[in-house]
Short mmCIF file of C-alpha atoms and ligand atoms in Angstrom, two decimals:
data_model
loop_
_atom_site.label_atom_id
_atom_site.label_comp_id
_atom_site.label_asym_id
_atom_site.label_seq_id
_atom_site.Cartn_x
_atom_site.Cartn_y
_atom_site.Cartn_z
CA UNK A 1 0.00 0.00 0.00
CA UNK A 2 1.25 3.30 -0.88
CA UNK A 3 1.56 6.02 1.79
CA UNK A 4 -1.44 8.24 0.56
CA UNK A 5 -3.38 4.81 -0.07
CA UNK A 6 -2.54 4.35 3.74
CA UNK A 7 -4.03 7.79 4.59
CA UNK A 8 -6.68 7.94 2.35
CA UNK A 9 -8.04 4.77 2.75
CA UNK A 10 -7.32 4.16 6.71
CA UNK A 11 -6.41 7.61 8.45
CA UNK A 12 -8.10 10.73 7.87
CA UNK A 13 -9.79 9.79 4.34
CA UNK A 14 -8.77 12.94 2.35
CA UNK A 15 -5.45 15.16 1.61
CA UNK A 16 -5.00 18.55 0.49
CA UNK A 17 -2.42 18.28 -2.15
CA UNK A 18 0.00 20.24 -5.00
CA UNK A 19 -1.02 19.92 -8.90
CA UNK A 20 2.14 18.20 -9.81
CA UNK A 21 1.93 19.50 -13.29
CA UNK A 22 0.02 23.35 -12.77
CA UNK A 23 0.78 24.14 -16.59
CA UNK A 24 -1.76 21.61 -17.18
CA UNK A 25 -4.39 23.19 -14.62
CA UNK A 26 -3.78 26.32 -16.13
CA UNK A 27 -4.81 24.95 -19.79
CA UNK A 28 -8.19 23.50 -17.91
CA UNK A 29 -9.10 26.93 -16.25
CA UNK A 30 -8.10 28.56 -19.56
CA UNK A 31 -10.38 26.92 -21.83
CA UNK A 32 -13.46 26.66 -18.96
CA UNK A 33 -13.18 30.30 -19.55
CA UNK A 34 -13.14 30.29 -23.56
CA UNK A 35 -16.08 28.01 -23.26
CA UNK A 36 -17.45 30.72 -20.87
CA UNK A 37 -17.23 33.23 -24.06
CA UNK A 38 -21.02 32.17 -24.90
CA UNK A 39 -22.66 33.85 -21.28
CA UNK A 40 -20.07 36.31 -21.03
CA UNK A 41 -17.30 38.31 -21.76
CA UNK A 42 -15.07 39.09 -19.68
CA UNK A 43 -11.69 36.81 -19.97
CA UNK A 44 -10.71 37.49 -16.28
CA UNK A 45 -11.46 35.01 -14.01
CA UNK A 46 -12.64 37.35 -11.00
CA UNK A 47 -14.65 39.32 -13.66
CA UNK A 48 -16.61 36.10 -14.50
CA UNK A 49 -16.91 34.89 -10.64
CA UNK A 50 -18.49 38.35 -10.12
CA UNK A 51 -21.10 38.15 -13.12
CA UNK A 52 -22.15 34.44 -12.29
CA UNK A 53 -23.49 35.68 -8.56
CA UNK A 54 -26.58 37.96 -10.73
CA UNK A 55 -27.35 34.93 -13.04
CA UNK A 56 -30.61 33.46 -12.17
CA UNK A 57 -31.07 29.41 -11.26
CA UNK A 58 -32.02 28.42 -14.43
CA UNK A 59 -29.62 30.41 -16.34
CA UNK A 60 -26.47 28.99 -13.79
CA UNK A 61 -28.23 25.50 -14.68
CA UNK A 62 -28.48 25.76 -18.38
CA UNK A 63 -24.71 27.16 -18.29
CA UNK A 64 -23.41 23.46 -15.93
CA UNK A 65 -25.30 21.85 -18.81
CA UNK A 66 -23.29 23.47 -21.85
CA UNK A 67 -20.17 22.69 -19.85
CA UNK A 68 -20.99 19.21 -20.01
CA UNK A 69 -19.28 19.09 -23.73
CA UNK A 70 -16.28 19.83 -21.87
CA UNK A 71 -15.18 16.69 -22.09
CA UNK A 72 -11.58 17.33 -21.90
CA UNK A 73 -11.44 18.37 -18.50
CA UNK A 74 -11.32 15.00 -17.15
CA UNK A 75 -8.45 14.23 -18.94
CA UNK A 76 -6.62 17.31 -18.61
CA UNK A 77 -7.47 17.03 -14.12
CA UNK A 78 -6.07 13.74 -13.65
CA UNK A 79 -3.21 14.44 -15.83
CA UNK A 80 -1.86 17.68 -14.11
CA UNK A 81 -1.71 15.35 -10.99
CA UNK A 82 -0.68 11.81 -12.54
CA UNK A 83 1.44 10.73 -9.60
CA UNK A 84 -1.21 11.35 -7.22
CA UNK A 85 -3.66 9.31 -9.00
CA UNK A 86 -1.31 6.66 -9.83
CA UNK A 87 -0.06 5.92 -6.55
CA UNK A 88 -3.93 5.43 -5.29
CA UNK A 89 -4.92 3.68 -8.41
CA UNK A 90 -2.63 2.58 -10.54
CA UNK A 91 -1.74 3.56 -14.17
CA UNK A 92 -5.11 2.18 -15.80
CA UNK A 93 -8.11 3.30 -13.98
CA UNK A 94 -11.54 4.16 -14.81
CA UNK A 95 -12.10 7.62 -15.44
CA UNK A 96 -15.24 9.74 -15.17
CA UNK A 97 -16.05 10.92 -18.67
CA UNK A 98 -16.84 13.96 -17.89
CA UNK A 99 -15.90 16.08 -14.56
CA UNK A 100 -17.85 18.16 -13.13
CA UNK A 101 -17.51 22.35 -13.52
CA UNK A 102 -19.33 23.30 -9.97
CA UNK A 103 -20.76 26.92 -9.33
CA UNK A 104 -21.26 27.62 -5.57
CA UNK A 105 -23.49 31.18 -4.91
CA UNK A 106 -22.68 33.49 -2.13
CA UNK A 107 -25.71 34.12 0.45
CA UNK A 108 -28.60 32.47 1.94
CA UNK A 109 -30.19 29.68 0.55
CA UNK A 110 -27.88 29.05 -2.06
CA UNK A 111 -26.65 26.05 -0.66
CA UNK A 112 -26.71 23.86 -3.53
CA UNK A 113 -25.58 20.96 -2.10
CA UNK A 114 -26.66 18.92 0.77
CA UNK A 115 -24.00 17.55 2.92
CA UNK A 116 -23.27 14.00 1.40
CA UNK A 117 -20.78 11.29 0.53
CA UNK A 118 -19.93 9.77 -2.82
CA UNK A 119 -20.93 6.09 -2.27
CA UNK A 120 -24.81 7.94 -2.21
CA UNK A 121 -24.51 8.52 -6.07
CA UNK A 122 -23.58 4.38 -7.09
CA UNK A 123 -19.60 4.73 -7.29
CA UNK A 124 -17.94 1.61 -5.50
CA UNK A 125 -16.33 2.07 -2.12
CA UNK A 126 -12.97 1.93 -4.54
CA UNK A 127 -13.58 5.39 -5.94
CA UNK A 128 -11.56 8.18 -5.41
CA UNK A 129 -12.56 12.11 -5.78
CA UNK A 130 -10.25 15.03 -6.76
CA UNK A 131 -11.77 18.61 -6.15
CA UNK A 132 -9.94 21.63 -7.16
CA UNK A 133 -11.06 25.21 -7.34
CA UNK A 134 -10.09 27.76 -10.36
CA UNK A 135 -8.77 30.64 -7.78
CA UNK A 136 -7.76 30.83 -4.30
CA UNK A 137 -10.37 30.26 -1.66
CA UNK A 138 -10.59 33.60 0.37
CA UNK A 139 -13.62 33.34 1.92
CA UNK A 140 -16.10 30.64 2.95
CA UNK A 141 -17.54 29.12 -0.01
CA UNK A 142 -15.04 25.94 -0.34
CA UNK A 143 -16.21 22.95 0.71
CA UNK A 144 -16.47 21.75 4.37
CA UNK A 145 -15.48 17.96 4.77
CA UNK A 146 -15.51 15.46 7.65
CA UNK A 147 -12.89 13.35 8.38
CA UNK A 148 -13.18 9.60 8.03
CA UNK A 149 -13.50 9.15 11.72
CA UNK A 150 -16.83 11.62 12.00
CA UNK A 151 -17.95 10.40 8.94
CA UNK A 152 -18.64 7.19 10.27
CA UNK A 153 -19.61 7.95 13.67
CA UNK A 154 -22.29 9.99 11.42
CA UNK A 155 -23.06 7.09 8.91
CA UNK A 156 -23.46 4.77 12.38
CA UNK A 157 -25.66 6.80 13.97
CA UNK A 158 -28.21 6.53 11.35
CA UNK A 159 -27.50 2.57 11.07
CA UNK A 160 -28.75 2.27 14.59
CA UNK A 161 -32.02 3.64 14.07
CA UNK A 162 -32.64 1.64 11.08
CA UNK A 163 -31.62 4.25 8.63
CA UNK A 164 -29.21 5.04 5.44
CA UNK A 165 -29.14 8.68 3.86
CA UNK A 166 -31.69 10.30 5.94
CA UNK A 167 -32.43 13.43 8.33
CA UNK A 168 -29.47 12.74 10.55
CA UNK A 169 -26.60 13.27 7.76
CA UNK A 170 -28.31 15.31 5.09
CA UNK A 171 -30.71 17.78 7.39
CA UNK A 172 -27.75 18.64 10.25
CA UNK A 173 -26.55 22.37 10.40
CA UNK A 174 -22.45 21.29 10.45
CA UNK A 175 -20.07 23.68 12.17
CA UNK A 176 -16.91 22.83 10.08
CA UNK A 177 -15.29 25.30 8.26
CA UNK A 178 -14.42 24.38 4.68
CA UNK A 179 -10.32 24.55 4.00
CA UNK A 180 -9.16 27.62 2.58
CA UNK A 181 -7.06 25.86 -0.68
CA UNK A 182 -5.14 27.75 -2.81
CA UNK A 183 -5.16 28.17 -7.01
CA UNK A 184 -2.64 24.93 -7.77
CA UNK A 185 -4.19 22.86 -5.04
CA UNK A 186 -6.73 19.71 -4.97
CA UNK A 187 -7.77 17.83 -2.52
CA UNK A 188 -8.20 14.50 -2.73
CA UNK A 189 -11.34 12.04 -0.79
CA UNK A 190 -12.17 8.65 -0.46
CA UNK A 191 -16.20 8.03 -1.32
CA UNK A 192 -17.41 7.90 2.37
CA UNK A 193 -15.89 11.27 3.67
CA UNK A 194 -18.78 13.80 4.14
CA UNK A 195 -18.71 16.90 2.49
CA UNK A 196 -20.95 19.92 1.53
CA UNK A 197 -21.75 23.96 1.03
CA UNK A 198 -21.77 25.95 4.18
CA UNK A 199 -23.78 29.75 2.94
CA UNK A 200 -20.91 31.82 2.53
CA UNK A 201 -20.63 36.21 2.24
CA UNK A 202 -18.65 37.33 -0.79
CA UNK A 203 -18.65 39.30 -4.15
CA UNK A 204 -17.93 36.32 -6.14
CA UNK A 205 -19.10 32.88 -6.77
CA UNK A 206 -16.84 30.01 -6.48
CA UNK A 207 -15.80 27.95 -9.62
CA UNK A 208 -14.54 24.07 -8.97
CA UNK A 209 -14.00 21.27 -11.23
CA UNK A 210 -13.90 17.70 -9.88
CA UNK A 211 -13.47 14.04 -11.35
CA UNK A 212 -13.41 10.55 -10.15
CA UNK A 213 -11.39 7.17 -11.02
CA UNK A 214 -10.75 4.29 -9.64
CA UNK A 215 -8.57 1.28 -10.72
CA UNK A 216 -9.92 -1.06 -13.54
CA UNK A 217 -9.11 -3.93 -10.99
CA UNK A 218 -11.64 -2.64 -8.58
CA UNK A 219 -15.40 -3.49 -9.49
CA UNK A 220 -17.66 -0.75 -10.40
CA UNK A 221 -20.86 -0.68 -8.52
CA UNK A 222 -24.34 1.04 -10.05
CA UNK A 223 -21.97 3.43 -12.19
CA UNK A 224 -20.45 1.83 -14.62
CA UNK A 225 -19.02 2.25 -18.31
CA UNK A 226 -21.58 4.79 -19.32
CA UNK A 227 -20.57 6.88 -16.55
CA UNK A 228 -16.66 6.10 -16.64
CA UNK A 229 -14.19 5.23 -19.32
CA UNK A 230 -11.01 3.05 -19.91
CA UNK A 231 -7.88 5.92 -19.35
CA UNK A 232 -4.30 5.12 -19.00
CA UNK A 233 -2.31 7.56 -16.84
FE1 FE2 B 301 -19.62 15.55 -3.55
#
């Protein structure tokens, strides 16, 4: 077992680590905002963070949907951080086809994710998630997670009372503040750690991009090859 299979797997269940390759990351944030070009135009990133905080629900959700023929993104995530996702998974791995661009709002009730864990949406317990944000996280609106430890006691807690995904994980008001990571960083999960949106103040929305693999000689669970693809790191 690898050292960050040892503490991703059986110690804290997530690291906050360096883009080995940030050229890469830069192309990825580069052409996220060329493929921005069709809402708005303003090339700077801070610009764009700014202008996505007045677009309305539907219009954020119609925009998430026309990044969806991103479908380079993947690719170009887990290859600006190959030795990361080598040492958990090998060189061949199953790759999500298509990562996911992520808008978080600033203010109340924008909270547009409930606190959760992976294994919820059908990836096997073999998955592993990278998150990483297009700018530095000043403020609030990263992403709060739980280490493995409380992520279990949580997931136990509702196994006693005869339950699996209900009030007890998704409704609770969590006090932990999300890590502040910085442009060039990702942080990296196994699918049981629980994570989610706390309502942040700020000026701008945030702007993350995250993918998951896992090795081809793990079994997929409910997702399978529609959802990943064959990829060799
Ligand atoms: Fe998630």
């Amino acid at each position: 077992m690898t050292d960050l299979q040892e503490h991703i797997i059986n110690g804290k269940g997530y690291a906050i680590l360096p883009i080995e390759d940030l050229n890469n990351f830069n192309k990825l944030r580069d052409q996220f905002i060329e493929k921005m070009q069709l809402y708005t135009k303003e090339k700077k990133l801070e610009k764009l963070r700014m202008t996505i905080t007045s677009m309305s629900k539907s219009q954020i959700n119609d925009l998430m949907v026309s990044l969806l023929s991103f479908d380079q993104a993947s690719e170009i995530l887990v290859d600006s951080c190959k030795n990361i996702v080598s040492s958990l998974s090998e060189n061949e791995i199953f790759l999500q086809r298509r990562a996911n661009i992520i808008f978080n709002l600033p203010g109340e009730d924008q909270r547009r994710q409930w606190p959760h864990y992976e294994l919820m949406s059908g990836v096997s317990p073999f998955t592993y998630i990278m998150w990483a944000p297009f700018h530095d996280l000043d403020d609030d609106g990263g992403v709060f997670y739980l280490d493995q430890n409380k992520s279990f006691e949580m997931i136990k807690e509702e196994h006693q009372k005869g339950i699996v995904n209900g009030p007890t994980i998704l409704n609770k008001e969590y006090n932990e503040k999300p890590p502040k990571l910085k442009y060039g960083e990702v942080i990296v999960f196994n699918p049981f750690i629980l994570h989610g949106n706390i309502n942040f103040k700020s000026n701008l929305a945030r702007i993350a991009c995250s993918v998951r693999f896992q090795s081809i000689k793990k079994p997929l669970l409910q997702k399978n090859t529609d959802f990943f693809k064959f990829y060799k790191v």
